[in-house]
CSV table of N, CA and C in Angstrom, one decimal:
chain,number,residue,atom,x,y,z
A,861,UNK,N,160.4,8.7,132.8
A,861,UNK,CA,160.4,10.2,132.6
A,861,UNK,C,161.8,10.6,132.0
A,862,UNK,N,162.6,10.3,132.6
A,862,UNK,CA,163.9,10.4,132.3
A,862,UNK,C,164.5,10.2,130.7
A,863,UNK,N,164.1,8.9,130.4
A,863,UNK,CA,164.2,8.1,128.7
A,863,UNK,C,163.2,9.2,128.0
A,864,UNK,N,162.0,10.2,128.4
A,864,UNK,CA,160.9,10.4,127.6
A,864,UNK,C,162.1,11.7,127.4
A,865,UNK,N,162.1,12.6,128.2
A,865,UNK,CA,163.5,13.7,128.0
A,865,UNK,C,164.2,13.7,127.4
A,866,UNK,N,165.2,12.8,127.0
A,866,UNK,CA,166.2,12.6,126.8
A,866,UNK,C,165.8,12.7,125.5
A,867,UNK,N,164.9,12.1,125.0
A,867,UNK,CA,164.3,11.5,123.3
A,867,UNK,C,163.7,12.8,122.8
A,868,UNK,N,163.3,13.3,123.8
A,868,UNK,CA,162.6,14.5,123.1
A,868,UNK,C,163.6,15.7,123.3
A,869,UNK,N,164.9,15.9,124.1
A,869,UNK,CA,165.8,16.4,124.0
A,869,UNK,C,166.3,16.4,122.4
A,870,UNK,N,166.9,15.4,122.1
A,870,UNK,CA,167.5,15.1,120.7
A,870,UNK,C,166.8,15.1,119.8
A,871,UNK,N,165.2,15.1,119.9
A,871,UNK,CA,164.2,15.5,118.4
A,871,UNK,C,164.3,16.8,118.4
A,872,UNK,N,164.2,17.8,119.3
A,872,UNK,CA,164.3,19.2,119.5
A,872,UNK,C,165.8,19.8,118.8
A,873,UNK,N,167.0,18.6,118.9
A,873,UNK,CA,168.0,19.4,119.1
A,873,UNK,C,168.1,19.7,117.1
A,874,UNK,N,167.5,18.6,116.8
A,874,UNK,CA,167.9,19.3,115.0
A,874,UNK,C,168.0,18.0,114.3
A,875,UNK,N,168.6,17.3,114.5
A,875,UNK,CA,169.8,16.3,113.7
A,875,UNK,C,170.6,17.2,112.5
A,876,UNK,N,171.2,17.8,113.0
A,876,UNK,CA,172.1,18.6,111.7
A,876,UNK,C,174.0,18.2,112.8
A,877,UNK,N,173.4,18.3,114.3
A,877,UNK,CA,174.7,18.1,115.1
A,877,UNK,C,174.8,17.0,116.1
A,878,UNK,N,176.2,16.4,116.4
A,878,UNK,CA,176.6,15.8,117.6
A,878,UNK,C,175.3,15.6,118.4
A,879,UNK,N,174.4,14.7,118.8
A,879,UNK,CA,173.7,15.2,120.1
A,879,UNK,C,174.3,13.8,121.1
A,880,UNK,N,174.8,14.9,122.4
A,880,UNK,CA,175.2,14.1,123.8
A,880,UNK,C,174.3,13.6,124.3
A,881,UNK,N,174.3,12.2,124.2
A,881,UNK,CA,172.9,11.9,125.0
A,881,UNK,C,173.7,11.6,126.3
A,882,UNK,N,174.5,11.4,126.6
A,882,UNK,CA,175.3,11.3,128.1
A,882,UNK,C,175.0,12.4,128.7
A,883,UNK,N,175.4,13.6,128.2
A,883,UNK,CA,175.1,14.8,128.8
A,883,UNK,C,174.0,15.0,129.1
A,884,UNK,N,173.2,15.1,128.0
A,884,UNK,CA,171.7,15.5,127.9
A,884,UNK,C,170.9,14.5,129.5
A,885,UNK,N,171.0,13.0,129.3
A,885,UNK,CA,170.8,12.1,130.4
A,885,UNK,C,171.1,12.5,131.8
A,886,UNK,N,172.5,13.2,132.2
A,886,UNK,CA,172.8,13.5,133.3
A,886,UNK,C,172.2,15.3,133.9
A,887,UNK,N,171.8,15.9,132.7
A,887,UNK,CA,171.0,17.2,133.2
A,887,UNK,C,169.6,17.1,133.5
A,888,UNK,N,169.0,16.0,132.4
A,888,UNK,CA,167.9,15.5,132.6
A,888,UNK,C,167.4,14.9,134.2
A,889,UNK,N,168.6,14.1,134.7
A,889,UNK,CA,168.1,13.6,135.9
A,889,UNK,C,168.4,14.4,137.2
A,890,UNK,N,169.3,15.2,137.0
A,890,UNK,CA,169.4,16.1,137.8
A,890,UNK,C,168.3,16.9,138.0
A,891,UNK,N,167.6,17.2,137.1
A,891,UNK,CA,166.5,18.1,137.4
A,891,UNK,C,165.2,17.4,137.6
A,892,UNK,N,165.4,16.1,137.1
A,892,UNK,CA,164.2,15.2,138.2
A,892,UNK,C,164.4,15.3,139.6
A,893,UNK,N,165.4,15.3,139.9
A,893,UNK,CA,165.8,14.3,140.9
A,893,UNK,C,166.1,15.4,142.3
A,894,UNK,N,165.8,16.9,141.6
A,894,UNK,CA,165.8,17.9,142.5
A,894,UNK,C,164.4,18.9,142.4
A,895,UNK,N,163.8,18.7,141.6
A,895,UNK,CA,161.8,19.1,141.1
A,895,UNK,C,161.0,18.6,142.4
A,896,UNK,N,160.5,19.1,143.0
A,896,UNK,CA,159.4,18.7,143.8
A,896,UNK,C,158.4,18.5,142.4
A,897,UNK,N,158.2,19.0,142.6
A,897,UNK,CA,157.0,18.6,141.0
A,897,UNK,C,157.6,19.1,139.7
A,898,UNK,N,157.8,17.8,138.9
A,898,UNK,CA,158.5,17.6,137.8
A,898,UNK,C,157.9,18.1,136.7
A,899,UNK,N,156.4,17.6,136.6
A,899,UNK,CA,155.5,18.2,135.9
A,899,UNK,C,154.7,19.4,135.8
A,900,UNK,N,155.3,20.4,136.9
A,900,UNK,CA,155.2,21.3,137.0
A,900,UNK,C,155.9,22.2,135.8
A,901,UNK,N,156.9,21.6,135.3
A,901,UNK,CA,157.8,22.3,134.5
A,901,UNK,C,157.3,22.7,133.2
A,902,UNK,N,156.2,21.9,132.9
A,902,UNK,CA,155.9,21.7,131.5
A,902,UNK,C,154.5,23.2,131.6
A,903,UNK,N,154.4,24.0,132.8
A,903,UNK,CA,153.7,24.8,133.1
A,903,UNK,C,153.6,25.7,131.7
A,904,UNK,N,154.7,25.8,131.0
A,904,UNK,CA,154.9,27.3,130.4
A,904,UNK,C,154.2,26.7,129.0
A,905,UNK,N,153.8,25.4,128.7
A,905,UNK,CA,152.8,25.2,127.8
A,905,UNK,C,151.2,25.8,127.5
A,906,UNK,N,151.2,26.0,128.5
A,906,UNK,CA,149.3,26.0,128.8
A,906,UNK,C,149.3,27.9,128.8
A,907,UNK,N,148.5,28.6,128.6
A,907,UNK,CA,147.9,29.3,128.7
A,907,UNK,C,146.3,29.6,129.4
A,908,UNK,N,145.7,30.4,130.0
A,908,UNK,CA,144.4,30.4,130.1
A,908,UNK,C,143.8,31.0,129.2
A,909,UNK,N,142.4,30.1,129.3
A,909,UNK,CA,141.5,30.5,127.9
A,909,UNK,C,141.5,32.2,128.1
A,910,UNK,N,141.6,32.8,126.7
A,910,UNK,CA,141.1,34.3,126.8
A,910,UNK,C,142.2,34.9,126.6
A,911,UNK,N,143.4,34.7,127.4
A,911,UNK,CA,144.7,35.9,127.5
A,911,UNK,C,145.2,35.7,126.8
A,912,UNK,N,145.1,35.4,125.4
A,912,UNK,CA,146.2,35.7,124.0
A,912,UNK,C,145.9,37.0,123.4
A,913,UNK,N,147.5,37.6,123.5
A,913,UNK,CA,147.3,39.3,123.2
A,913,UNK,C,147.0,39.1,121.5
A,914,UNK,N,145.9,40.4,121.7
A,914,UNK,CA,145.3,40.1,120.0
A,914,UNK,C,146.4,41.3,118.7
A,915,UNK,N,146.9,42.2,120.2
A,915,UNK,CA,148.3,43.1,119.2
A,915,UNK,C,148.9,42.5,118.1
A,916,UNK,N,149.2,43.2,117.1
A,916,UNK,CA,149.9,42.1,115.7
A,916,UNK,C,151.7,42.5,116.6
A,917,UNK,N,152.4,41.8,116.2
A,917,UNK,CA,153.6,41.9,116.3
A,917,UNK,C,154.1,43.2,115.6
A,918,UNK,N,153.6,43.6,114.7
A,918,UNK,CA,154.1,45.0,114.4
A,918,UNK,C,154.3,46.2,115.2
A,919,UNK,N,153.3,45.9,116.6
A,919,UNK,CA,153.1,46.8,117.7
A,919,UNK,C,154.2,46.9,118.7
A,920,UNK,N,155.0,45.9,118.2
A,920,UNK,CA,156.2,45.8,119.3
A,920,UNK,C,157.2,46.9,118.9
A,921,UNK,N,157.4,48.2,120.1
A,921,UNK,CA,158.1,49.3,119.8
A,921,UNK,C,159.6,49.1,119.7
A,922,UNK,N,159.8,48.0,120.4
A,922,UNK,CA,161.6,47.8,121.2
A,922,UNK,C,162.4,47.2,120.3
A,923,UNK,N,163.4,47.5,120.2
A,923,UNK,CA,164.9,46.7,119.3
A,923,UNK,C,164.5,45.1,120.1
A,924,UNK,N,164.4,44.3,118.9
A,924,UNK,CA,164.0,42.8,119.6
A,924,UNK,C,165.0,41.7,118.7
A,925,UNK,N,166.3,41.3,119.0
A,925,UNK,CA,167.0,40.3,119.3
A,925,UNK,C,165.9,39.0,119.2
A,926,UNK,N,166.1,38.7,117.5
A,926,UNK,CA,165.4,37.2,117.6
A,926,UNK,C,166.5,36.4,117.6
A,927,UNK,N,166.5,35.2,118.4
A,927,UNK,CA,167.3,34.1,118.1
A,927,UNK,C,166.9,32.7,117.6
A,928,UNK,N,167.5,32.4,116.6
A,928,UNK,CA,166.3,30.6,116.2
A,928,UNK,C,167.3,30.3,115.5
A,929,UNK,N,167.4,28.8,115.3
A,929,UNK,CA,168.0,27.8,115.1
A,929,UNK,C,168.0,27.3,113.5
A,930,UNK,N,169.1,27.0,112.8
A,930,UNK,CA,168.4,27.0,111.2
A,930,UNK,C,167.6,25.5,111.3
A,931,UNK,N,168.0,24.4,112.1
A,931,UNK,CA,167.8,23.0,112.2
A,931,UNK,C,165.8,22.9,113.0
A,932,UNK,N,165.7,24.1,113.4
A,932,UNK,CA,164.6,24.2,114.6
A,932,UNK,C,163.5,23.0,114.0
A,933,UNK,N,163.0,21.6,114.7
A,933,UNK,CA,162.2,21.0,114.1
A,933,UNK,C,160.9,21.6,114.3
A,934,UNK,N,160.8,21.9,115.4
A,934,UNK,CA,159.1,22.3,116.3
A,934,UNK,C,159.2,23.6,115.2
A,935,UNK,N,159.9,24.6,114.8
A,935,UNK,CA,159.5,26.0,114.3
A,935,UNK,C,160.3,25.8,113.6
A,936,UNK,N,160.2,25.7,112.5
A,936,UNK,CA,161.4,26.3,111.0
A,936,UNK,C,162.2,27.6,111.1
A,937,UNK,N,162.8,27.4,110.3
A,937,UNK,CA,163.7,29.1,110.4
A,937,UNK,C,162.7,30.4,109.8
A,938,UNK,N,161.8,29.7,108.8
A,938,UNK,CA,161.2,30.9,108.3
A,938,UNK,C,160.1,31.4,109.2
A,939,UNK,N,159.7,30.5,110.5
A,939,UNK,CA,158.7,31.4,111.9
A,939,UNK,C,159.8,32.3,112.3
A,940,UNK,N,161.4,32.2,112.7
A,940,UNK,CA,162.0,33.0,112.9
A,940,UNK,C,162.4,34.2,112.0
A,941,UNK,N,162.5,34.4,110.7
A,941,UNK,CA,162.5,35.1,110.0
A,941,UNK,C,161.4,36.2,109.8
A,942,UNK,N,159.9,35.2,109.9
A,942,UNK,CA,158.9,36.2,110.1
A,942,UNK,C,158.6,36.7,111.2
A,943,UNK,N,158.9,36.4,112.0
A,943,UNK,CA,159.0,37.3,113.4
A,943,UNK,C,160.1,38.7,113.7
A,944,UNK,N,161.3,38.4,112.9
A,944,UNK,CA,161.9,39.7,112.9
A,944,UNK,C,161.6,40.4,111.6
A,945,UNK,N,161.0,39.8,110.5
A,945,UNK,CA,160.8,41.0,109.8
A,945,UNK,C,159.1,41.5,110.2
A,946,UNK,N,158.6,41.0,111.1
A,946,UNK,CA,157.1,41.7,111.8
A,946,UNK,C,157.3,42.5,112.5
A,947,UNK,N,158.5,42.7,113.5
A,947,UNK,CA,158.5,43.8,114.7
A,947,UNK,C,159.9,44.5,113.9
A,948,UNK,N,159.4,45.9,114.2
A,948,UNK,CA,160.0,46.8,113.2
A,948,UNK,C,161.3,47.2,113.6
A,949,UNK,N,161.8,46.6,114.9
A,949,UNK,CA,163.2,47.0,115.1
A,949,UNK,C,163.9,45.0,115.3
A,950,UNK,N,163.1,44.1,114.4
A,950,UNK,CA,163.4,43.0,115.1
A,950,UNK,C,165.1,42.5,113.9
A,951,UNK,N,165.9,41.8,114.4
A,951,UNK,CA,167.0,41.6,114.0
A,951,UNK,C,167.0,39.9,114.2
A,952,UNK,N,167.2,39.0,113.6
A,952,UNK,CA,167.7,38.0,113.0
A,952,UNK,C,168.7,37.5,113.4
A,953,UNK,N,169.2,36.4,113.9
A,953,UNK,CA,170.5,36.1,114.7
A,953,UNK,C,170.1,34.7,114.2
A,954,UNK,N,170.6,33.8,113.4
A,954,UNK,CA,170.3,32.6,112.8
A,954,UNK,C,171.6,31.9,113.2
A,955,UNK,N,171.3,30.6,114.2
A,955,UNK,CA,172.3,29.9,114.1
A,955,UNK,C,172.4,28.4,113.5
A,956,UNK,N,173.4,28.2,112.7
A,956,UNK,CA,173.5,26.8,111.5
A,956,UNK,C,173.3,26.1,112.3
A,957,UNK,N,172.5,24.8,112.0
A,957,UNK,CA,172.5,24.0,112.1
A,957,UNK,C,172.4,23.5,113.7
A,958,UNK,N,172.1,24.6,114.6
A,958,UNK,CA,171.0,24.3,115.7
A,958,UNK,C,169.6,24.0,115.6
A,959,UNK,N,169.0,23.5,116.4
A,959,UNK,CA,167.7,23.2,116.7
A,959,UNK,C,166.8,23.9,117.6
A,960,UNK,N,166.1,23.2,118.1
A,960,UNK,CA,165.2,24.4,119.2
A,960,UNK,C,165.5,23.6,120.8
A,961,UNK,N,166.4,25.3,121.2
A,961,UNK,CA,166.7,25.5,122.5
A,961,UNK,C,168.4,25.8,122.2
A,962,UNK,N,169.2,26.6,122.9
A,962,UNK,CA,169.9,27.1,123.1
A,962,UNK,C,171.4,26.3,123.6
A,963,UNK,N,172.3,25.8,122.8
A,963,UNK,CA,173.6,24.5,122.8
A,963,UNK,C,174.4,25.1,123.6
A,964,UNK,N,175.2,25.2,124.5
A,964,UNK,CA,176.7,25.3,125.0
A,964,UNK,C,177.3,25.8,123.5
A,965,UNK,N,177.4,24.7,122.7
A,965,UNK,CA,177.7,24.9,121.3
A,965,UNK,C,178.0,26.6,120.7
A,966,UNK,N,176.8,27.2,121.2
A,966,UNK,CA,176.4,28.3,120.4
A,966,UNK,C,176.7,29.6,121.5
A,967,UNK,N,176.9,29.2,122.8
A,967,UNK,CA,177.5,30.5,123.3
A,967,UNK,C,178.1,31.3,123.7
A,968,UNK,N,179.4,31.2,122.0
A,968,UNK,CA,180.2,32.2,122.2
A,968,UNK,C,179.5,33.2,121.0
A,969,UNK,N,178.5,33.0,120.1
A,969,UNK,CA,178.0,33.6,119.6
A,969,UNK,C,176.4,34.0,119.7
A,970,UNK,N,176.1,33.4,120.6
A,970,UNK,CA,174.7,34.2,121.5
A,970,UNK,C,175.1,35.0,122.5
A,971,UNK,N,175.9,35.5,123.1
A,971,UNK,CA,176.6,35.9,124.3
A,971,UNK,C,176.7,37.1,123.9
A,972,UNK,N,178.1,37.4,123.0
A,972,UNK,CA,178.2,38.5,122.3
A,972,UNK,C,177.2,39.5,121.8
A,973,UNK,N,176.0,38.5,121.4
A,973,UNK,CA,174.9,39.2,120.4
A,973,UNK,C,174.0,39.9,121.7
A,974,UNK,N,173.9,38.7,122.4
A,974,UNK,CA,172.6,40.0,123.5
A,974,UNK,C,173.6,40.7,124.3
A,975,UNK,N,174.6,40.7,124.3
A,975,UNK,CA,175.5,42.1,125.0
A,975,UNK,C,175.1,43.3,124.1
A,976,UNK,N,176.1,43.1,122.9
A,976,UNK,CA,175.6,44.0,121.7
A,976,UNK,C,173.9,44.6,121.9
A,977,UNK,N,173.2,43.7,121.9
A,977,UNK,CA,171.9,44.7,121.6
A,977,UNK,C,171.6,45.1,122.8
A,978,UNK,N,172.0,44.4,124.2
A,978,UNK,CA,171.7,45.3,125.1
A,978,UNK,C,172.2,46.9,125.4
A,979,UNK,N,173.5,46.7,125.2
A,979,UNK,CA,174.5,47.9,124.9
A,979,UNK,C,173.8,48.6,124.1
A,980,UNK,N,173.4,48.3,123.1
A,980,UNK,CA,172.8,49.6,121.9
A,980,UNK,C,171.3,50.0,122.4
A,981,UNK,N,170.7,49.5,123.3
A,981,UNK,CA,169.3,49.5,123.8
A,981,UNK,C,170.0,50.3,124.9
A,982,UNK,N,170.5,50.4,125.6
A,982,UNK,CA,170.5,51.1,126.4
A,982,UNK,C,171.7,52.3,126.8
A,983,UNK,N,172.1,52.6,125.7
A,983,UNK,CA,172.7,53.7,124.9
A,983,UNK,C,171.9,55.0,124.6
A,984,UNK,N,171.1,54.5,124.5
A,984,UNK,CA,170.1,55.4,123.3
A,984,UNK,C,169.2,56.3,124.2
């Protein structure tokens, strides 16, 4: 389980950067190793038949903070592109040469950004 993680950790991460597989290995097993059910995690894949909202993304009223990865293997940059230019207050936060899921790497400049938009969202 552990080796399957790990591997799919670093297909996810891009190959555009550094990938730690020491690191990645030791968060990996930590979270085996403290899961009552490990495979529970993979929960947020599945949906039930029927509940996909049929709303177009254009219906989304809220200032919406996209973040995506230019390296993303699973979703290209341009699914993230078309997603903030679908929802009418959506904004674009592209980071080089990440992959899909969110680096240490990257948050001094994802941190900043959802302060900012939370500030301006709740300003207003």
């Amino acid at each position: 389980m552990i080796d399957y993680q790990v591997a799919y950790a670093c297909m996810l991460a891009g190959g555009r950067r550094p990938f730690d597989e020491t690191a990645a290995r030791s968060l990996v097993r930590r979270d085996v190793e403290r899961a009552h059910d490990f495979t529970a995690a993979r929960n947020h894949d599945s949906l039930p038949d029927g509940k996909l909202s049929q709303a177009p993304l254009s219906s989304i009223a809220v200032p919406t903070l996209v973040i995506h990865g230019t390296a993303d293997p699973m979703f290209p940059l341009r699914h993230g592109e078309a997603l903030a230019e679908q929802i009418s207050e959506g904004r674009l936060l592209a980071l080089e040469d990440a992959g899909h899921g969110v680096e240490r790497a990257d948050w001094a400049t994802i941190v900043p950004a959802i302060l900012e938009h939370t500030a301006a969202d709740n300003a207003g």
